[in-house]
XYZ file of N, CA and C in Angstrom:
801
model
N -14.883 -15.314 -30.051
C -15.324 -14.140 -29.280
C -15.145 -12.899 -30.138
N -16.151 -12.051 -30.152
C -16.063 -10.832 -30.938
C -15.070 -9.871 -30.333
N -14.650 -8.890 -31.139
C -13.691 -7.896 -30.637
C -14.271 -7.126 -29.471
N -15.557 -6.756 -29.581
C -16.202 -5.995 -28.496
C -16.273 -6.808 -27.228
N -16.641 -8.118 -27.393
C -16.751 -8.971 -26.210
C -15.401 -9.177 -25.568
N -14.377 -9.333 -26.416
C -13.029 -9.506 -25.878
C -12.581 -8.279 -25.128
N -12.911 -7.111 -25.646
C -12.516 -5.857 -24.995
C -13.144 -5.730 -23.630
N -14.407 -6.223 -23.501
C -15.100 -6.100 -22.217
C -14.483 -6.994 -21.158
N -13.766 -8.042 -21.583
C -13.187 -8.966 -20.612
C -11.813 -8.530 -20.133
N -11.336 -7.394 -20.636
C -10.022 -6.885 -20.251
C -10.164 -5.631 -19.422
N -9.152 -5.360 -18.639
C -9.113 -4.135 -17.851
C -8.090 -3.214 -18.490
N -8.401 -1.946 -18.520
C -7.517 -0.996 -19.163
C -6.987 0.004 -18.150
N -5.759 0.427 -18.358
C -5.149 1.440 -17.485
C -4.257 2.316 -18.346
N -4.237 3.587 -18.039
C -3.373 4.513 -18.750
C -2.041 4.589 -18.030
N -0.986 4.211 -18.718
C 0.353 4.209 -18.132
C 1.251 5.096 -18.968
N 1.943 6.011 -18.330
C 2.869 6.872 -19.050
C 4.031 6.045 -19.566
N 4.257 6.013 -20.892
C 5.343 5.187 -21.431
C 6.702 5.722 -21.052
N 7.641 4.840 -20.890
C 9.017 5.228 -20.592
C 9.926 4.398 -21.488
N 10.766 5.044 -22.237
C 11.624 4.326 -23.171
C 12.650 3.492 -22.425
N 13.086 2.396 -23.075
C 14.081 1.527 -22.452
C 15.374 2.281 -22.218
N 15.720 3.159 -23.147
C 16.966 3.908 -23.005
C 16.949 4.770 -21.765
N 15.774 5.342 -21.466
C 15.671 6.189 -20.282
C 15.847 5.367 -19.016
N 15.257 4.149 -19.018
C 15.385 3.285 -17.850
C 16.826 2.863 -17.659
N 17.476 2.479 -18.752
C 18.869 2.059 -18.666
C 19.752 3.181 -18.160
N 19.433 4.414 -18.595
C 20.257 5.554 -18.209
C 19.849 6.153 -16.882
N 18.849 5.554 -16.244
C 18.242 6.207 -15.085
C 19.200 6.414 -13.926
N 20.153 5.523 -13.762
C 21.074 5.645 -12.636
C 22.431 6.175 -13.064
N 22.549 6.567 -14.314
C 23.846 7.002 -14.817
C 24.075 8.471 -14.574
N 25.331 8.854 -14.639
C 25.702 10.263 -14.570
C 25.937 10.744 -15.990
N 25.740 12.026 -16.272
C 25.949 12.530 -17.619
C 27.370 12.266 -18.085
N 27.502 11.792 -19.319
C 28.827 11.521 -19.860
C 29.507 12.816 -20.246
N 30.811 12.953 -19.981
C 31.530 14.154 -20.403
C 31.457 14.278 -21.913
N 31.341 15.502 -22.393
C 31.186 15.720 -23.825
C 32.386 15.205 -24.602
N 33.526 15.142 -23.964
C 34.732 14.702 -24.648
C 34.815 13.201 -24.782
N 33.954 12.466 -24.050
C 34.067 11.019 -24.038
C 33.447 10.375 -25.258
N 32.496 11.047 -25.883
C 31.830 10.469 -27.041
C 31.236 11.566 -27.884
N 31.362 11.398 -29.188
C 30.797 12.404 -30.087
C 29.293 12.350 -30.097
N 28.704 11.231 -29.602
C 27.257 11.106 -29.609
C 26.631 11.403 -28.253
N 27.411 11.930 -27.332
C 26.908 12.137 -25.979
C 25.727 13.078 -25.947
N 25.662 14.014 -26.865
C 24.548 14.971 -26.859
C 23.233 14.305 -27.215
N 23.322 13.095 -27.828
C 22.107 12.390 -28.219
C 21.596 11.441 -27.144
N 22.374 11.287 -26.081
C 21.957 10.387 -25.006
C 20.811 11.001 -24.219
N 19.874 10.156 -23.705
C 18.775 10.693 -22.906
C 19.282 11.257 -21.590
N 18.594 12.244 -21.086
C 18.985 12.829 -19.799
C 18.850 11.790 -18.716
N 19.757 11.781 -17.730
C 19.674 10.788 -16.655
C 18.393 10.954 -15.859
N 17.846 9.837 -15.418
C 16.608 9.831 -14.649
C 16.892 10.226 -13.205
N 16.201 11.216 -12.697
C 16.392 11.664 -11.316
C 15.097 11.470 -10.540
N 15.055 10.514 -9.588
C 13.827 10.288 -8.833
C 13.419 11.529 -8.049
N 12.115 11.811 -8.040
C 11.609 12.900 -7.217
C 11.510 12.401 -5.778
N 11.891 13.232 -4.838
C 11.870 12.834 -3.437
C 10.502 13.105 -2.846
N 9.939 12.110 -2.175
C 8.671 12.270 -1.491
C 8.899 12.848 -0.098
N 10.058 12.584 0.462
C 10.396 13.171 1.758
C 11.832 13.669 1.677
N 12.341 14.175 2.766
C 13.653 14.806 2.733
C 14.803 13.829 2.979
N 14.614 12.598 2.571
C 15.665 11.593 2.695
C 15.998 11.083 1.306
N 17.261 10.918 0.948
C 17.604 10.462 -0.397
C 17.005 9.096 -0.691
N 16.503 8.914 -1.916
C 15.991 7.617 -2.318
C 17.135 6.608 -2.375
N 18.285 7.041 -2.909
C 19.447 6.174 -2.989
C 20.435 6.600 -1.913
N 20.507 5.825 -0.830
C 21.358 6.191 0.292
C 22.813 5.832 -0.018
N 23.714 6.401 0.763
C 25.138 6.084 0.617
C 25.364 4.636 1.019
N 26.400 4.003 0.484
C 26.690 2.602 0.838
C 26.827 2.440 2.344
N 26.272 1.335 2.858
C 26.322 1.072 4.293
C 27.607 0.303 4.612
N 28.297 0.740 5.635
C 29.530 0.064 6.051
C 29.207 -1.365 6.464
N 30.091 -2.331 6.161
C 29.840 -3.730 6.517
C 29.518 -3.926 7.994
N 30.208 -3.194 8.862
C 29.954 -3.340 10.296
C 28.533 -2.906 10.651
N 28.082 -1.832 10.032
C 26.724 -1.353 10.286
C 25.694 -2.332 9.760
N 25.984 -2.932 8.598
C 25.073 -3.926 8.040
C 24.999 -5.152 8.927
N 26.135 -5.581 9.425
C 26.154 -6.727 10.334
C 25.364 -6.422 11.598
N 25.490 -5.203 12.090
C 24.756 -4.808 13.300
C 23.260 -4.830 13.046
N 22.852 -4.425 11.831
C 21.435 -4.425 11.490
C 20.890 -5.849 11.454
N 21.678 -6.777 10.900
C 21.269 -8.180 10.867
C 21.216 -8.756 12.274
N 22.196 -8.415 13.112
C 22.212 -8.889 14.491
C 20.995 -8.382 15.258
N 20.547 -7.164 14.915
C 19.350 -6.607 15.570
C 18.140 -7.501 15.313
N 18.038 -8.032 14.098
C 16.933 -8.935 13.779
C 17.056 -10.244 14.548
N 18.256 -10.769 14.609
C 18.476 -12.021 15.342
C 18.153 -11.850 16.818
N 18.600 -10.738 17.391
C 18.329 -10.468 18.803
C 16.837 -10.274 19.039
N 16.192 -9.627 18.066
C 14.750 -9.408 18.196
C 13.990 -10.716 18.231
N 14.393 -11.647 17.365
C 13.708 -12.948 17.379
C 14.015 -13.714 18.661
N 15.257 -13.651 19.130
C 15.619 -14.366 20.355
C 14.759 -13.874 21.524
N 14.538 -12.580 21.572
C 13.702 -12.002 22.634
C 12.256 -12.465 22.484
N 11.764 -12.444 21.246
C 10.396 -12.906 20.984
C 10.239 -14.377 21.378
N 11.249 -15.177 21.033
C 11.174 -16.617 21.310
C 11.067 -16.898 22.801
N 11.898 -16.226 23.603
C 11.917 -16.511 25.039
C 10.793 -15.814 25.802
N 10.415 -14.602 25.368
C 9.446 -13.815 26.136
C 8.010 -13.965 25.648
N 7.831 -14.441 24.413
C 6.468 -14.556 23.872
C 6.173 -15.991 23.441
N 6.898 -16.487 22.454
C 6.603 -17.794 21.867
C 6.628 -18.917 22.901
N 7.699 -18.973 23.691
C 7.834 -20.062 24.668
C 6.851 -19.931 25.825
N 6.371 -18.724 26.077
C 5.480 -18.494 27.218
C 3.994 -18.576 26.858
N 3.690 -18.720 25.558
C 2.276 -18.757 25.153
C 1.990 -19.972 24.261
N 2.226 -21.171 24.769
C 1.944 -22.363 23.943
C 0.474 -22.476 23.568
N -0.402 -21.954 24.426
C -1.832 -22.023 24.131
C -2.197 -21.186 22.903
N -1.368 -20.197 22.569
C -1.593 -19.372 21.386
C -0.940 -19.979 20.152
N 0.302 -20.423 20.276
C 1.059 -20.842 19.108
C 0.860 -22.305 18.701
N 0.525 -23.179 19.635
C 0.315 -24.588 19.285
C -0.821 -24.761 18.281
N -1.991 -24.154 18.480
C -3.081 -24.326 17.496
C -2.725 -23.781 16.110
N -1.852 -22.776 16.040
C -1.483 -22.188 14.755
C -0.666 -23.141 13.905
N -0.085 -24.159 14.530
C 0.688 -25.142 13.766
C -0.214 -25.961 12.841
N -1.484 -26.058 13.208
C -2.433 -26.841 12.408
C -3.075 -26.014 11.307
N -3.047 -24.689 11.427
C -3.667 -23.835 10.423
C -4.084 -22.501 11.000
N -4.667 -21.673 10.154
C -5.108 -20.352 10.596
C -6.598 -20.169 10.343
N -7.223 -19.386 11.189
C -8.640 -19.056 11.036
C -8.861 -17.613 11.479
N -8.258 -16.660 10.765
C -8.372 -15.257 11.172
C -9.787 -14.714 10.998
N -10.150 -13.822 11.884
C -11.456 -13.170 11.797
C -11.379 -11.933 10.909
N -10.208 -11.310 10.862
C -10.031 -10.056 10.154
C -9.136 -10.197 8.928
N -9.428 -9.382 7.923
C -8.457 -9.097 6.878
C -8.164 -7.608 6.995
N -6.888 -7.256 7.068
C -6.495 -5.875 7.289
C -5.645 -5.375 6.132
N -6.045 -4.235 5.561
C -5.215 -3.519 4.596
C -4.596 -2.332 5.325
N -3.274 -2.291 5.334
C -2.567 -1.230 6.037
C -1.423 -0.726 5.169
N -0.954 0.465 5.468
C 0.159 1.031 4.720
C 1.469 0.330 5.086
N 2.389 0.324 4.118
C 3.707 -0.266 4.371
C 4.600 0.661 5.182
N 4.148 1.856 5.471
C 4.903 2.831 6.254
C 5.420 2.185 7.547
N 6.702 2.380 7.820
C 7.323 1.737 8.984
C 6.805 2.272 10.316
N 6.101 3.398 10.272
C 5.602 4.002 11.513
C 4.258 3.426 11.943
N 3.656 2.619 11.088
C 2.348 2.050 11.417
C 2.416 0.534 11.313
N 1.914 -0.137 12.307
C 1.886 -1.596 12.322
C 0.558 -2.021 12.944
N -0.371 -2.539 12.134
C -1.710 -2.832 12.656
C -1.732 -3.827 13.801
N -0.834 -4.794 13.792
C -0.812 -5.764 14.888
C -0.481 -5.087 16.216
N 0.400 -4.082 16.148
C 0.787 -3.362 17.364
C -0.293 -2.379 17.780
N -0.743 -1.537 16.834
C -1.693 -0.472 17.188
C -3.070 -1.013 17.547
N -3.443 -2.174 16.999
C -4.769 -2.735 17.285
C -4.712 -3.900 18.261
N -3.515 -4.246 18.718
C -3.384 -5.319 19.699
C -3.784 -6.678 19.169
N -3.499 -6.949 17.893
C -3.876 -8.224 17.293
C -2.799 -9.274 17.537
N -3.237 -10.456 17.908
C -2.323 -11.566 18.164
C -2.059 -12.324 16.863
N -0.971 -13.097 16.801
C -0.740 -13.949 15.635
C -1.942 -14.861 15.385
N -2.365 -14.947 14.135
C -3.511 -15.778 13.785
C -4.825 -15.034 13.725
N -4.847 -13.773 14.167
C -6.104 -13.029 14.192
C -6.388 -12.240 12.917
N -5.339 -11.828 12.196
C -5.551 -10.956 11.042
C -4.719 -11.405 9.845
N -5.397 -11.567 8.726
C -4.741 -11.813 7.445
C -4.445 -10.436 6.863
N -3.169 -10.098 6.695
C -2.784 -8.700 6.475
C -2.105 -8.468 5.137
N -2.508 -7.382 4.482
C -1.861 -6.911 3.260
C -1.388 -5.490 3.511
N -0.100 -5.246 3.244
C 0.441 -3.898 3.420
C 1.030 -3.418 2.099
N 0.703 -2.207 1.734
C 1.246 -1.614 0.517
C 1.299 -0.101 0.680
N 1.820 0.589 -0.308
C 1.895 2.052 -0.239
C 0.496 2.641 -0.208
N 0.227 3.430 0.814
C -1.046 4.155 0.992
C -2.240 3.243 1.198
N -1.990 1.999 1.636
C -3.057 1.054 2.002
C -4.213 1.035 1.000
N -3.893 0.931 -0.283
C -4.919 1.014 -1.312
C -5.396 -0.358 -1.775
N -6.673 -0.397 -2.154
C -7.273 -1.587 -2.742
C -7.779 -1.209 -4.131
N -7.187 -1.751 -5.191
C -7.660 -1.454 -6.542
C -8.958 -2.194 -6.845
N -9.653 -1.778 -7.875
C -10.873 -2.454 -8.296
C -10.557 -3.847 -8.833
N -11.573 -4.686 -8.870
C -11.437 -6.049 -9.382
C -10.920 -6.037 -10.820
N -9.867 -6.801 -11.064
C -9.301 -6.924 -12.396
C -8.438 -8.176 -12.428
N -8.697 -9.071 -13.384
C -7.993 -10.358 -13.412
C -6.614 -10.284 -14.050
N -6.264 -9.143 -14.649
C -4.959 -9.055 -15.310
C -4.054 -7.986 -14.707
N -4.500 -7.322 -13.670
C -3.675 -6.296 -13.046
C -3.864 -6.323 -11.533
N -2.794 -6.098 -10.787
C -2.832 -6.091 -9.319
C -3.386 -7.410 -8.780
N -2.993 -8.520 -9.412
C -3.522 -9.816 -8.996
C -3.008 -10.253 -7.627
N -1.919 -9.656 -7.174
C -1.437 -9.973 -5.829
C -2.450 -9.562 -4.776
N -3.016 -8.373 -4.950
C -4.052 -7.907 -4.028
C -5.323 -8.732 -4.206
N -5.708 -8.944 -5.463
C -6.930 -9.703 -5.729
C -6.886 -11.111 -5.171
N -5.742 -11.780 -5.316
C -5.628 -13.144 -4.802
C -5.689 -13.172 -3.283
N -5.139 -12.154 -2.635
C -5.198 -12.095 -1.169
C -6.640 -11.924 -0.692
N -7.385 -11.055 -1.369
C -8.798 -10.848 -1.002
C -9.585 -12.133 -1.218
N -9.375 -12.763 -2.373
C -10.107 -13.988 -2.686
C -9.814 -15.082 -1.660
N -8.545 -15.254 -1.320
C -8.185 -16.295 -0.363
C -8.768 -15.996 1.017
N -8.699 -14.724 1.417
C -9.220 -14.353 2.736
C -10.724 -14.597 2.836
N -11.453 -14.236 1.778
C -12.918 -14.346 1.809
C -13.385 -15.767 1.521
N -12.823 -16.391 0.499
C -13.331 -17.692 0.054
C -12.738 -18.875 0.806
N -11.475 -18.798 1.185
C -10.825 -19.928 1.858
C -10.796 -19.762 3.373
N -10.394 -18.586 3.829
C -10.271 -18.369 5.274
C -11.582 -17.932 5.924
N -12.516 -17.469 5.105
C -13.839 -17.049 5.602
C -13.742 -15.933 6.643
N -12.923 -14.916 6.363
C -12.836 -13.785 7.299
C -14.198 -13.108 7.401
N -14.446 -12.486 8.527
C -15.739 -11.845 8.766
C -15.698 -10.335 8.570
N -14.498 -9.768 8.649
C -14.370 -8.316 8.611
C -13.153 -7.928 7.781
N -13.344 -7.050 6.797
C -12.214 -6.489 6.056
C -12.069 -5.038 6.474
N -10.873 -4.699 6.961
C -10.612 -3.358 7.474
C -9.531 -2.694 6.619
N -9.807 -1.496 6.143
C -8.815 -0.708 5.408
C -8.421 0.461 6.306
N -7.137 0.573 6.628
C -6.681 1.560 7.602
C -5.716 2.555 6.963
N -6.092 3.820 6.946
C -5.200 4.889 6.528
C -4.466 5.451 7.729
N -3.577 6.401 7.498
C -2.839 6.961 8.629
C -2.367 8.384 8.340
N -1.977 9.072 9.383
C -1.514 10.450 9.276
C -0.165 10.534 8.571
N 0.060 11.679 7.913
C 1.335 11.987 7.260
C 1.804 10.858 6.328
N 0.878 10.360 5.527
C 1.165 9.269 4.610
C 1.890 9.793 3.367
N 3.082 9.269 3.116
C 3.856 9.705 1.961
C 3.194 9.340 0.649
N 2.511 8.196 0.598
C 1.821 7.797 -0.619
C 0.683 8.729 -0.962
N -0.037 9.177 0.051
C -1.136 10.123 -0.172
C -0.590 11.469 -0.638
N 0.526 11.899 -0.068
C 1.142 13.148 -0.519
C 1.602 13.035 -1.968
N 2.129 11.865 -2.324
C 2.552 11.643 -3.704
C 1.359 11.709 -4.642
N 0.236 11.120 -4.237
C -0.979 11.152 -5.046
C -1.479 12.574 -5.245
N -1.531 13.338 -4.174
C -2.038 14.706 -4.263
C -1.077 15.612 -5.024
N 0.185 15.236 -5.102
C 1.196 16.040 -5.785
C 1.269 15.763 -7.281
N 0.648 14.676 -7.736
C 0.727 14.316 -9.153
C 0.149 15.421 -10.035
N 0.896 15.758 -11.078
C 0.447 16.753 -12.044
C 0.056 16.053 -13.334
N -1.089 16.421 -13.887
C -1.558 15.808 -15.131
C -0.531 15.990 -16.242
N -0.181 14.885 -16.885
C 0.741 14.944 -18.004
C 2.201 14.948 -17.637
N 2.518 15.055 -16.344
C 3.923 15.066 -15.916
C 4.493 13.649 -15.985
N 5.761 13.514 -16.352
C 6.364 12.173 -16.423
C 6.538 11.575 -15.032
N 6.502 10.261 -14.965
C 6.707 9.577 -13.697
C 8.168 9.650 -13.291
N 8.407 9.725 -11.988
C 9.765 9.757 -11.462
C 10.215 8.393 -10.965
N 9.261 7.506 -10.679
C 9.567 6.167 -10.214
C 9.033 5.145 -11.210
N 9.471 3.919 -11.091
C 9.004 2.864 -11.975
C 7.579 2.415 -11.640
N 7.228 2.410 -10.363
C 5.960 1.844 -9.941
C 5.085 2.777 -9.093
N 5.676 3.665 -8.341
C 4.958 4.405 -7.304
C 3.782 5.196 -7.850
N 4.040 6.039 -8.846
C 2.958 6.901 -9.343
C 1.791 6.091 -9.911
N 2.115 5.051 -10.674
C 1.047 4.244 -11.262
C 0.205 3.584 -10.175
N 0.865 3.171 -9.086
C 0.124 2.537 -7.991
C -0.773 3.531 -7.271
N -0.254 4.698 -6.904
C -1.073 5.638 -6.130
C -2.202 6.234 -6.971
N -2.105 6.137 -8.299
C -3.219 6.589 -9.151
C -4.482 5.783 -8.897
N -4.345 4.680 -8.181
C -5.528 3.923 -7.746
C -6.483 4.836 -6.994
N -5.936 5.800 -6.279
C -6.753 6.725 -5.494
C -7.125 7.997 -6.229
N -6.987 8.021 -7.549
C -7.240 9.246 -8.318
C -8.652 9.809 -8.122
N -9.710 8.987 -8.134
C -11.056 9.546 -7.906
C -11.190 10.239 -6.552
N -10.558 9.661 -5.524
C -10.595 10.286 -4.196
C -9.860 11.620 -4.214
N -8.763 11.675 -4.936
C -8.001 12.926 -5.064
C -8.851 14.005 -5.697
N -9.524 13.678 -6.788
C -10.358 14.658 -7.482
C -11.495 15.144 -6.595
N -12.057 14.253 -5.809
C -13.138 14.623 -4.890
C -12.655 15.638 -3.866
N -11.481 15.375 -3.298
C -10.929 16.285 -2.292
C -10.581 17.631 -2.916
N -9.962 17.615 -4.082
C -9.586 18.865 -4.737
C -10.799 19.687 -5.140
N -11.895 19.024 -5.472
C -13.126 19.732 -5.857
C -13.843 20.311 -4.647
N -13.940 19.532 -3.589
C -14.721 19.945 -2.417
C -13.930 20.771 -1.413
N -12.595 20.708 -1.487
C -11.770 21.407 -0.494
C -10.641 22.187 -1.156
N -10.931 22.778 -2.287
C -9.906 23.471 -3.077
C -9.254 24.622 -2.321
N -9.989 25.236 -1.396
C -9.466 26.413 -0.703
C -8.545 26.064 0.468
N -8.490 24.791 0.832
C -7.672 24.396 1.984
C -6.205 24.251 1.598
N -5.306 24.444 2.555
C -3.874 24.234 2.300
C -3.597 22.782 1.928
N -2.455 22.561 1.286
C -2.083 21.230 0.808
C -2.101 20.193 1.929
N -1.501 20.515 3.083
C -1.429 19.538 4.175
C -2.812 19.162 4.679
N -3.723 20.118 4.717
C -5.093 19.826 5.157
C -5.810 18.939 4.139
N -5.552 19.175 2.865
C -6.137 18.318 1.834
C -5.602 16.893 1.957
N -4.324 16.773 2.298
C -3.739 15.445 2.498
C -4.444 14.700 3.625
N -4.707 15.396 4.710
C -5.375 14.778 5.857
C -6.752 14.256 5.466
N -7.483 15.044 4.696
C -8.810 14.626 4.241
C -8.695 13.465 3.265
N -7.696 13.538 2.367
C -7.509 12.489 1.370
C -7.116 11.163 2.009
N -6.441 11.200 3.134
C -6.076 9.961 3.825
C -7.316 9.129 4.134
N -8.418 9.807 4.465
C -9.669 9.093 4.762
C -10.481 8.826 3.502
N -10.472 9.768 2.570
C -11.231 9.568 1.336
C -10.657 8.414 0.518
N -9.340 8.251 0.553
C -8.724 7.125 -0.154
C -9.154 5.799 0.467
N -9.332 5.782 1.780
C -9.853 4.589 2.447
C -11.269 4.305 1.957
N -12.100 5.349 1.881
C -13.480 5.173 1.409
C -13.504 4.625 -0.010
N -12.606 5.112 -0.847
C -12.566 4.612 -2.215
C -12.160 3.141 -2.254
N -11.187 2.774 -1.410
C -10.777 1.366 -1.352
C -11.932 0.480 -0.884
N -12.722 0.982 0.034
C -13.887 0.220 0.496
C -14.885 0.021 -0.636
N -15.083 1.056 -1.457
C -15.965 0.923 -2.612
C -15.371 -0.030 -3.641
N -14.056 0.037 -3.823
C -13.400 -0.869 -4.768
C -13.541 -2.329 -4.330
N -13.531 -2.564 -3.030
C -13.712 -3.927 -2.529
C -15.043 -4.512 -2.981
N -16.032 -3.663 -3.117
C -17.369 -4.127 -3.511
C -17.429 -4.561 -4.976
N -16.367 -4.307 -5.741
C -16.347 -4.751 -7.134
C -15.896 -6.205 -7.262
N -15.392 -6.795 -6.172
C -14.985 -8.198 -6.193
C -16.224 -9.067 -5.971
N -16.518 -9.986 -6.878
C -17.773 -10.750 -6.776
C -17.936 -11.513 -5.473
N -16.849 -12.079 -4.940
C -16.957 -12.842 -3.699
C -17.163 -11.927 -2.504
N -16.653 -10.697 -2.568
C -16.926 -9.716 -1.506
C -18.383 -9.282 -1.577
N -18.835 -8.998 -2.791
C -20.229 -8.597 -2.996
C -21.189 -9.675 -2.482
N -20.848 -10.921 -2.736
C -21.681 -12.033 -2.277
C -21.686 -12.120 -0.755
N -20.519 -11.958 -0.136
C -20.447 -12.011 1.314
C -21.235 -10.896 1.978
N -21.201 -9.712 1.380
C -21.971 -8.590 1.910
C -23.468 -8.859 1.787
N -23.869 -9.422 0.653
C -25.285 -9.715 0.434
C -25.790 -10.795 1.385
N -24.928 -11.758 1.695
C -25.324 -12.864 2.581
C -25.200 -12.513 4.060
N -24.579 -11.373 4.361
C -24.404 -10.979 5.751
C -23.268 -11.700 6.454
N -22.381 -12.338 5.679
C -21.257 -13.056 6.282
C -19.981 -12.224 6.290
N -20.039 -11.034 5.709
C -18.856 -10.194 5.588
C -19.218 -8.732 5.830
N -18.289 -8.009 6.439
C -18.503 -6.595 6.728
C -17.252 -5.815 6.346
N -17.451 -4.590 5.827
C -16.339 -3.721 5.459
C -16.274 -2.539 6.419
N -15.058 -2.244 6.883
C -14.861 -1.164 7.851
C -13.655 -0.329 7.443
N -13.767 0.979 7.601
C -12.651 1.872 7.353
C -12.060 2.356 8.666
N -10.773 2.679 8.642
C -10.119 3.173 9.848
C -9.044 4.184 9.498
N -8.678 5.006 10.476
C -7.603 5.985 10.285
C -6.834 6.125 11.585
N -5.531 5.875 11.489
C -4.653 5.966 12.654
C -3.842 7.249 12.574
N -4.036 8.112 13.545
C -3.283 9.365 13.632
C -2.202 9.180 14.682
N -0.979 8.902 14.220
C 0.100 8.660 15.186
C 0.685 9.956 15.736
N 0.235 11.098 15.204
C 0.672 12.383 15.739
C -0.071 12.703 17.024
N -1.373 12.465 17.009
C -2.189 12.765 18.195
C -2.580 11.519 18.973
N -2.260 10.347 18.432
C -2.596 9.110 19.132
C -4.084 8.786 19.085
N -4.723 8.994 17.912
C -6.151 8.730 17.760
C -6.389 7.652 16.714
N -7.484 6.920 16.876
C -7.873 5.919 15.895
C -9.376 6.033 15.649
N -9.749 6.326 14.397
C -11.157 6.451 14.021
C -11.582 5.240 13.208
N -12.826 4.811 13.426
C -13.380 3.671 12.708
C -14.767 4.017 12.188
N -15.079 3.575 10.970
C -16.410 3.793 10.420
C -16.766 2.620 9.504
N -18.060 2.366 9.364
C -18.537 1.293 8.498
C -18.703 1.785 7.077
N -18.488 0.878 6.130
C -18.607 1.239 4.712
C -20.086 1.402 4.340
């Protein structure tokens, strides 16, 4: 294979390099100058930028509180078992043989949004992927393969009929994307590189709505990022084929948990 042909078969991404020393020192505190004659040569400690007003690294949790948190999960399942699972054998018995979901749903990992709850979906109805800012990257066989494999399995194996990408109000990932400054170093190991998936949508919003306040731009970007993900879905050959054959449909959505609204539109 020629060099040019080989280059065309690869996907490229610009990633801000971070030295190993910086990563190793990322959680350290500055060493006292008296502790080492070489302390002035050490890299500055890495300080994560906060996306919200809660510390990224919380204080240690007391064992009793941790036990209570685990018990909450156990109690939650016990309630589900007696009030839902045991009372709906007609729903859960067929699922033992396999799944045949009609929907594939991309939703944010934000704890305030849960597509099964907000859309009233039962177990077995939706094959779901959740990530920061509910983003779908373009087709690439060497990057973001977790997302790509989920799409491929949903379309080719499960034969879903509808792929829905759902954004939401006050999304921290969208705020992080809109806050990115060109050339600025990353504060996290993964977050900034991931939200850059929505960079074209960010530029569109900044160009068309430059005069609006930051929060208003975020609201618009929440939907524009969904539109970009819908376009990115069309770069997957099996999605493109399903759209051409009429066996697959793409839909965008936005859940506003502040006002209690849900908008839906076709790609």
